[in-house]
Coordinates of C-alpha atoms and ligand atoms in Angstrom, one line a residue:
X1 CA -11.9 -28.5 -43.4
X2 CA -12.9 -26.2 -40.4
X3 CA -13.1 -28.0 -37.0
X4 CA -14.0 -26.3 -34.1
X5 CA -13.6 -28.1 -30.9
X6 CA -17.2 -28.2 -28.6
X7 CA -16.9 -25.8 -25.9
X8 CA -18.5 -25.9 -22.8
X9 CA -19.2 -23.1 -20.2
X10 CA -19.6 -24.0 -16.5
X11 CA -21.4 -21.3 -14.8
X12 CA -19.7 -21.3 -10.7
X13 CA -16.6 -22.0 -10.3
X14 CA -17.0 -23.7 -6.9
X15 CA -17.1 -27.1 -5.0
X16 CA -19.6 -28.7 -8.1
X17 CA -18.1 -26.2 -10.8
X18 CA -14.6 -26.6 -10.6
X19 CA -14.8 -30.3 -9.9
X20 CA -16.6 -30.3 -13.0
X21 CA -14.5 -28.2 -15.1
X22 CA -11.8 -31.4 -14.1
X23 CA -13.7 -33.8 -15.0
X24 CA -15.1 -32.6 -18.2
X25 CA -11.4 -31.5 -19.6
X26 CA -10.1 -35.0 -18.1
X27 CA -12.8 -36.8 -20.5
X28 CA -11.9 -34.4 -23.4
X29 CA -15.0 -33.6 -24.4
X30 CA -14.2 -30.3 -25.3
X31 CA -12.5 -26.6 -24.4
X32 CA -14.1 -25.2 -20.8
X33 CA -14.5 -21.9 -19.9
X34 CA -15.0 -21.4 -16.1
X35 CA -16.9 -18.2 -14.7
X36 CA -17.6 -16.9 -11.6
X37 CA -18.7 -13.6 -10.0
X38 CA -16.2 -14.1 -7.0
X39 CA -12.9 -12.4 -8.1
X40 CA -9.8 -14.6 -9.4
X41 CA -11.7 -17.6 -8.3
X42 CA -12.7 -19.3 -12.3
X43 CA -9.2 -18.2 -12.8
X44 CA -7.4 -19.7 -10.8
X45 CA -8.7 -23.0 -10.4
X46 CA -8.8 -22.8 -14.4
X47 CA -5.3 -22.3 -14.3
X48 CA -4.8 -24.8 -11.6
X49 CA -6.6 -27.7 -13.7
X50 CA -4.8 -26.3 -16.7
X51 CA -0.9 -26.9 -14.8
X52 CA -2.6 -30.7 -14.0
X53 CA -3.0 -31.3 -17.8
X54 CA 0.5 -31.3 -18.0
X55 CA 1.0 -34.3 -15.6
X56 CA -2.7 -35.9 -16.4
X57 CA -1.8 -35.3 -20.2
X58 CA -5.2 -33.9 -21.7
X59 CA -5.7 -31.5 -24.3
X60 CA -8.4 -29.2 -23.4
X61 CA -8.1 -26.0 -22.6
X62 CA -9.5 -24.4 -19.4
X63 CA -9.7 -20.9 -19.2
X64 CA -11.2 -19.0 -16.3
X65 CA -13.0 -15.7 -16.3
X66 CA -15.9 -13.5 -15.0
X67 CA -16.9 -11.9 -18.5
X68 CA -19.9 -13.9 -19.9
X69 CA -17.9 -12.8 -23.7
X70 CA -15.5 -15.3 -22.6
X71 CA -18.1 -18.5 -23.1
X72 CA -20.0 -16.9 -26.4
X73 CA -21.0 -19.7 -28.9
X74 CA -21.1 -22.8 -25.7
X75 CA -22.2 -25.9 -26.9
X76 CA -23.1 -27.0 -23.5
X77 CA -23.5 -24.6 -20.4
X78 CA -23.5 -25.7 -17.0
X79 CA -25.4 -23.7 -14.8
X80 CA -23.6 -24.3 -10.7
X81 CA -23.7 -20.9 -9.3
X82 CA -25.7 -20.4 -6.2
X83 CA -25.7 -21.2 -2.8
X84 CA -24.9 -24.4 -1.4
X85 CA -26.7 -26.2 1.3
X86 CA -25.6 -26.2 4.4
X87 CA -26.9 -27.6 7.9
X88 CA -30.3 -26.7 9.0
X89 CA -30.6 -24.6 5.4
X90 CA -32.9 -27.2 3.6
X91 CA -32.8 -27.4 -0.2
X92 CA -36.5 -25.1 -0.3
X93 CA -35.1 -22.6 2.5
X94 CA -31.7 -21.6 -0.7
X95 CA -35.0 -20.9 -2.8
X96 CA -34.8 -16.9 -2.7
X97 CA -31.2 -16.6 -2.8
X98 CA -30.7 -19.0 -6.0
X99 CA -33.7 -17.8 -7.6
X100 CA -32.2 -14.5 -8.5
X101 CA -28.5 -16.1 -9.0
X102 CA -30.2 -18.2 -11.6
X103 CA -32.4 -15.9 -13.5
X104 CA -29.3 -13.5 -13.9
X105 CA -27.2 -16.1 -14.9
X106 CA -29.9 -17.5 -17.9
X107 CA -30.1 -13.6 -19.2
X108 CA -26.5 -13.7 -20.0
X109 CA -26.9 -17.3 -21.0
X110 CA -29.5 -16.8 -23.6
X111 CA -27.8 -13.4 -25.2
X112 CA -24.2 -15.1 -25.3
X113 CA -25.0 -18.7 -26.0
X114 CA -28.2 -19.0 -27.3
X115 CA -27.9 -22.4 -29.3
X116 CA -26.5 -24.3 -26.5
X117 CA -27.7 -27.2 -24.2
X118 CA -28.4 -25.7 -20.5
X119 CA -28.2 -28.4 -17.8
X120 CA -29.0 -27.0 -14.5
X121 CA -27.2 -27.9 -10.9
X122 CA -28.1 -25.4 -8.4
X123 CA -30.7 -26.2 -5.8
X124 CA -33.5 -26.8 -5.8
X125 CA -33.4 -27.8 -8.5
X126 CA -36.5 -28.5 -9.7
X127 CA -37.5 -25.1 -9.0
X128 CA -34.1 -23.7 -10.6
X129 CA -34.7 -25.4 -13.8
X130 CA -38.1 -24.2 -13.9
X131 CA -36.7 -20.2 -13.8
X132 CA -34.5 -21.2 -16.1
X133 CA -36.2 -22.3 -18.8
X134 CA -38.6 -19.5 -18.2
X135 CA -35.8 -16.9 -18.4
X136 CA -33.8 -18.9 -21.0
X137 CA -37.2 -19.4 -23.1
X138 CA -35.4 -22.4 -24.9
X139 CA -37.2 -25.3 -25.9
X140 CA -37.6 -28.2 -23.8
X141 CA -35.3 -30.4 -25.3
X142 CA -32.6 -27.8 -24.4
X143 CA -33.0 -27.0 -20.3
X144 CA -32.5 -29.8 -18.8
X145 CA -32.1 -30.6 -14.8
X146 CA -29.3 -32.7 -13.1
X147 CA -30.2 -34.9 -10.4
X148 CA -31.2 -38.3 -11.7
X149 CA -28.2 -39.2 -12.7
X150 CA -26.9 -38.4 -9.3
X151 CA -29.1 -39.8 -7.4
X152 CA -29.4 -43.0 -9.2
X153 CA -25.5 -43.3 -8.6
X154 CA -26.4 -42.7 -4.8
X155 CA -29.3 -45.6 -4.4
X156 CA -26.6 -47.7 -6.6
X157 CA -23.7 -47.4 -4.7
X158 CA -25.6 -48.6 -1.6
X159 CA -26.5 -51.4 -3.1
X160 CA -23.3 -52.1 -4.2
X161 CA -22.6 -51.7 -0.9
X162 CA -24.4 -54.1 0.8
X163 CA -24.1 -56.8 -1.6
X164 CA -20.3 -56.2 -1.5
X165 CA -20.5 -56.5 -5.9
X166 CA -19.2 -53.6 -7.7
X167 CA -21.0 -50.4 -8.8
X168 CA -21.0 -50.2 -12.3
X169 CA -22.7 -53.9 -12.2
X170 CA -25.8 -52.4 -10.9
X171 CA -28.4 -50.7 -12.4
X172 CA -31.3 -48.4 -11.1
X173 CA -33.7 -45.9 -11.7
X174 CA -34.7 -43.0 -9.6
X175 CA -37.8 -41.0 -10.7
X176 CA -39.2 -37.7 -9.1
X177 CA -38.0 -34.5 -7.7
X178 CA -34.5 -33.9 -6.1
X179 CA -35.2 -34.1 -2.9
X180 CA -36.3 -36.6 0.2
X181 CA -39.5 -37.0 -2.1
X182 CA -37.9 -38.5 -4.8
X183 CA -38.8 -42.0 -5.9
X184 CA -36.0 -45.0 -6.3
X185 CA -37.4 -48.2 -8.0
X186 CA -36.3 -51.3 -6.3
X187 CA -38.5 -52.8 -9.2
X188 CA -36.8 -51.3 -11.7
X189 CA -33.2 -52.2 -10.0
X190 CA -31.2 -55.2 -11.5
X191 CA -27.7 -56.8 -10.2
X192 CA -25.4 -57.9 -12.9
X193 CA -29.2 -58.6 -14.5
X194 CA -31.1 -60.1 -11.9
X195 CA -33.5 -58.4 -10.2
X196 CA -32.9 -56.4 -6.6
X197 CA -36.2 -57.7 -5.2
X198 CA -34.8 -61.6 -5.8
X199 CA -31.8 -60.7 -3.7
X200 CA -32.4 -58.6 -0.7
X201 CA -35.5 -59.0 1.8
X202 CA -37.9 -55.9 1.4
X203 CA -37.2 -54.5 4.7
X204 CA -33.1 -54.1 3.2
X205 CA -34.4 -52.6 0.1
X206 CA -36.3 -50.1 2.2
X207 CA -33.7 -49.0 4.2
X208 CA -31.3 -48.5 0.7
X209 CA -33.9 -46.6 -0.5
X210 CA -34.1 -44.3 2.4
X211 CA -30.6 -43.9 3.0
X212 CA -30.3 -42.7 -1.0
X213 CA -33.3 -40.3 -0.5
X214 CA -31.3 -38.9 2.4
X215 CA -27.9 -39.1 0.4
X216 CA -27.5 -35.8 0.1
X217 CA -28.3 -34.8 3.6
X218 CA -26.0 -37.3 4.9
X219 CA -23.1 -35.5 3.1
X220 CA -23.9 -32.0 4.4
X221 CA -24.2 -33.3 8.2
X222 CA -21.2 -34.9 8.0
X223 CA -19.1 -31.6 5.8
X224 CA -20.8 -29.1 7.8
X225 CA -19.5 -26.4 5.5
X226 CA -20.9 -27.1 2.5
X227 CA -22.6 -29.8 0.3
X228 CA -21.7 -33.2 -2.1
X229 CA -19.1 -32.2 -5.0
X230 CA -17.7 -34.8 -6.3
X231 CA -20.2 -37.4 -7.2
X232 CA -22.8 -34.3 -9.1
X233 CA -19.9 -33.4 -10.7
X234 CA -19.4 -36.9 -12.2
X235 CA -23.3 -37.1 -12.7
X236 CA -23.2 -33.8 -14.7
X237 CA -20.3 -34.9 -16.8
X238 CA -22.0 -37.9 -17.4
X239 CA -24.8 -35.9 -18.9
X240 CA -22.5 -33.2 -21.2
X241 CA -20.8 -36.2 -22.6
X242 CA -24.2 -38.2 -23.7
X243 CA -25.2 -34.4 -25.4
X244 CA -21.9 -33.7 -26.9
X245 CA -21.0 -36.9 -28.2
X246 CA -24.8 -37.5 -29.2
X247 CA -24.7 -40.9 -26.8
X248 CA -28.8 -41.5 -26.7
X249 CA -27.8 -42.6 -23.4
X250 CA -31.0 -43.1 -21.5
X251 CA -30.4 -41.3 -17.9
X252 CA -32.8 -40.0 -15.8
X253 CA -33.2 -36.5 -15.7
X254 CA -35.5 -33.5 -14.6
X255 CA -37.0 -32.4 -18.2
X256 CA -40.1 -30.3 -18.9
X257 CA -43.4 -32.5 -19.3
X258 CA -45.7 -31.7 -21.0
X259 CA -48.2 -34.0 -20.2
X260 CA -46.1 -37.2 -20.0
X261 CA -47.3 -38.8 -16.4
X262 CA -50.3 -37.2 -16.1
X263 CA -47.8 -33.7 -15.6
X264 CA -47.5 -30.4 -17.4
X265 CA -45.8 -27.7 -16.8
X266 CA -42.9 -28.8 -14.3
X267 CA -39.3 -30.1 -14.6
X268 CA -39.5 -33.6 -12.8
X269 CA -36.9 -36.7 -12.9
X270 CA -38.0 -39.0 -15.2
X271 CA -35.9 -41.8 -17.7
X272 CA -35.5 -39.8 -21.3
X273 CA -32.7 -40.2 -23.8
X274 CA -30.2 -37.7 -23.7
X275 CA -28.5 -36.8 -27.0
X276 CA -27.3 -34.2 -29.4
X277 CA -30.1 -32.3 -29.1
X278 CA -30.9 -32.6 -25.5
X279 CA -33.4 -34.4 -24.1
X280 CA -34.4 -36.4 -27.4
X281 CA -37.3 -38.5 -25.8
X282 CA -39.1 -38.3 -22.5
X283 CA -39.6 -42.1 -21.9
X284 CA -43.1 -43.1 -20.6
X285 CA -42.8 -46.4 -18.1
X286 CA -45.6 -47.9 -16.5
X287 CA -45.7 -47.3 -12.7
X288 CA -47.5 -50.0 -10.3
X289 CA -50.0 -48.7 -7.8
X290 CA -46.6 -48.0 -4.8
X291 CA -45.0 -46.4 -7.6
X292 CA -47.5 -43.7 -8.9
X293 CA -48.1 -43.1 -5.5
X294 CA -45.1 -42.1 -4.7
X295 CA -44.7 -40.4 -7.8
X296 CA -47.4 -38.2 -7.3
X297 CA -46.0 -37.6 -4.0
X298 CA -43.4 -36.3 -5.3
X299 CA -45.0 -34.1 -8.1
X300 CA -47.1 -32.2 -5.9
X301 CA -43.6 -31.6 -3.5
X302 CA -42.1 -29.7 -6.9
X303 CA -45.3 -28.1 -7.2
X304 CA -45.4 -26.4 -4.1
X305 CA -41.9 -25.2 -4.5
X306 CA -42.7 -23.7 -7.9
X307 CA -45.4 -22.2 -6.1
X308 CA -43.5 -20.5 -3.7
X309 CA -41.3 -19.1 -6.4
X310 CA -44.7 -17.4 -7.8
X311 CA -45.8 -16.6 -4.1
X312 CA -42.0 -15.0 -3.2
X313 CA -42.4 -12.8 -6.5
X314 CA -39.4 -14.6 -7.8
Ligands
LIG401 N1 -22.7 -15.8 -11.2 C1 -21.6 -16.6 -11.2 N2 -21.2 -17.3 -10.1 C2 -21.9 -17.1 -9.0 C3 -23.0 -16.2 -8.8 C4 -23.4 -15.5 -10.0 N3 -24.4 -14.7 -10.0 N4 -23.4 -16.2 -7.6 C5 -22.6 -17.1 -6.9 N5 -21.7 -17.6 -7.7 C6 -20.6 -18.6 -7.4 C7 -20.0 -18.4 -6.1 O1 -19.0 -17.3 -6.1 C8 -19.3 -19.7 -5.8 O2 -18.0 -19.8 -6.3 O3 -21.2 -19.9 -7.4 C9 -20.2 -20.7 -6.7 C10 -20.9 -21.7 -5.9 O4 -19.9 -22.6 -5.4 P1 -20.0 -23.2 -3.9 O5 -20.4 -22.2 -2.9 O6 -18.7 -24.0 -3.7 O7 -21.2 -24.2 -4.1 P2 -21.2 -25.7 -4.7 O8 -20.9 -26.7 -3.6 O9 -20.3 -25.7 -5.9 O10 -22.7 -25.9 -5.1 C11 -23.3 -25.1 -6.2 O11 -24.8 -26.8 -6.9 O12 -25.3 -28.9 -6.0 C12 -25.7 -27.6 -6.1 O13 -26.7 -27.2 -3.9 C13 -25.6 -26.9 -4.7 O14 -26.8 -25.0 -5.5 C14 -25.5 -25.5 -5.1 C15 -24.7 -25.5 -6.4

């Protein structure tokens, strides 16, 4: 019988990539290759996480290169290389820079792993996915954008938070693009089952919701040299583990629509099932009048960065 263990490439072997690379090998979903551009860098954090195996006791291997031959045949790629934020650089100002980071990475992508699963990390990311897919030309199912998951976990762990219950007890959904546009659901929000709304005054919920829409932000101010690690990378492994182990988890996620919500044409957050294939189902909710508000909101924010990328030439 031939078995052939999944292998995943993550594309950046910095802050979000290496972090990653951990977590993924820790959850042993499969053999990681690490690259990056930056000399010795995939290497030696690849060798680093390989040395903690030993202790941690997991069996995948982690290798670290900068030769795209290296992660031929990935099952999943994760695509982290870019520019960070950093203060007073706003997620649309890393726009130019990333652009062209990302479009070269998807070339070498699409000619050495041309079967695989692509979830995108680099910011913005709604406007990163979108090259992506175009240079990638994969189908939809197959480019998919991280930032639901994450900030879903954000808007959940203040919650948990201020109702001093644990994390994993709460559930949430945050729709929209990655940004301070983006649109969590206090509706849609339940504590060990009952609803958010039924156990916080609205002017609490508002200020959870604002404090998650800033989440990101918050992190950077308070880092100054760089931009949240940890919790993406859990978000993205989240995501490679519903795809590889074909979970039909249902996570929100920035996926192509083509015409679900009233939208074509742009990667935006929305609820789908995440499975083997990719994004197996965009899942259509009904929005109240706030909501689709808000939504749109949102939409039109990712619209105006994707048509900067068309203004900039990029
Ligand atoms: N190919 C491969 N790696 C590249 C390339 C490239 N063309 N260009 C840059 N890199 C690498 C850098 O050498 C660096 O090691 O990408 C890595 C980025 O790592 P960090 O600077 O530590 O950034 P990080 O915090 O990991 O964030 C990466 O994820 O969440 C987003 O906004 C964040 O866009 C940023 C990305």
């Amino acid at each position: 019988m031939a078995f052939r263990r999944k292998k995943i490439a993550v594309i950046g072997a910095g802050q979000v990539g290496a972090t990653c690379a951990l977590m993924l090998a820790q959850r042993g979903l499969g053999d990681v290759v690490l690259l990056d551009t930056a000399q010795g860098m995939a290497q030696g954090k690849a060798l680093d996480i390989l040395q903690a195996a030993a202790v941690e006791l997991f069996d995948s291997h982690v290798r670290g290169t900068s030769d795209y031959a290296q992660t031929a045949g990935a099952d999943v790629v994760v695509l982290t290389a870019g520019s960070p934020r950093r203060p007073g650089l706003t997620r649309d100002d890393l726009l130019s820079i990333n652009a062209g980071v990302v479009a070269g990475c998807c070339r070498e992508i699409k000619k050495h792993s041309p079967e695989a699963v692509v979830i995108v990390v680099t910011n913005p990311l709604d406007a990163m996915t979108f090259v992506a897919k175009r240079e990638l030309g994969f189908p939809r199912e197959r480019v998919i954008g991280m930032a639901g998951v994450l900030d879903t976990a954000r808007f959940r762990t203040f919650v948990a938070l201020e109702l001093a219950v644990s994390a994993r007890d709460v559930q949430a959904l945050v729709m929209g693009g990655h940004g301070d546009s983006m649109v969590p659901m206090p509706r849609h929000c339940f504590v060990g089952g009952v609803p958010l709304t039924e156990l916080l005054p609205s002017d609490r919920i508002q200020a959870l919701v604002e404090r998650a829409r800033r989440g990101g932000d918050e992190i950077v101010k308070l880092l100054e040299t760089g931009s949240a690690f940890y919790a993406p990378a859990a978000s993205i492994a989240q995501m490679v583990e519903a795809v590889l182990r074909d979970q039909r988890r249902v996570l929100p996620c920035a996926a192509w629509l083509e015409g679900e919500y009233g939208v074509r044409g742009l990667f935006v957050g929305v609820p789908c099932v995440l499975g083997g294939r990719g994004v197996e189902d965009v899942c259509e909710i009904a929005l109240d009048e706030d909501e689709r508000g808000f939504f749109e909101n949102s939409v039109a924010r990712v619209r105006l960065l994707v048509d900067d990328l068309a203004r900039l030439g990029l």
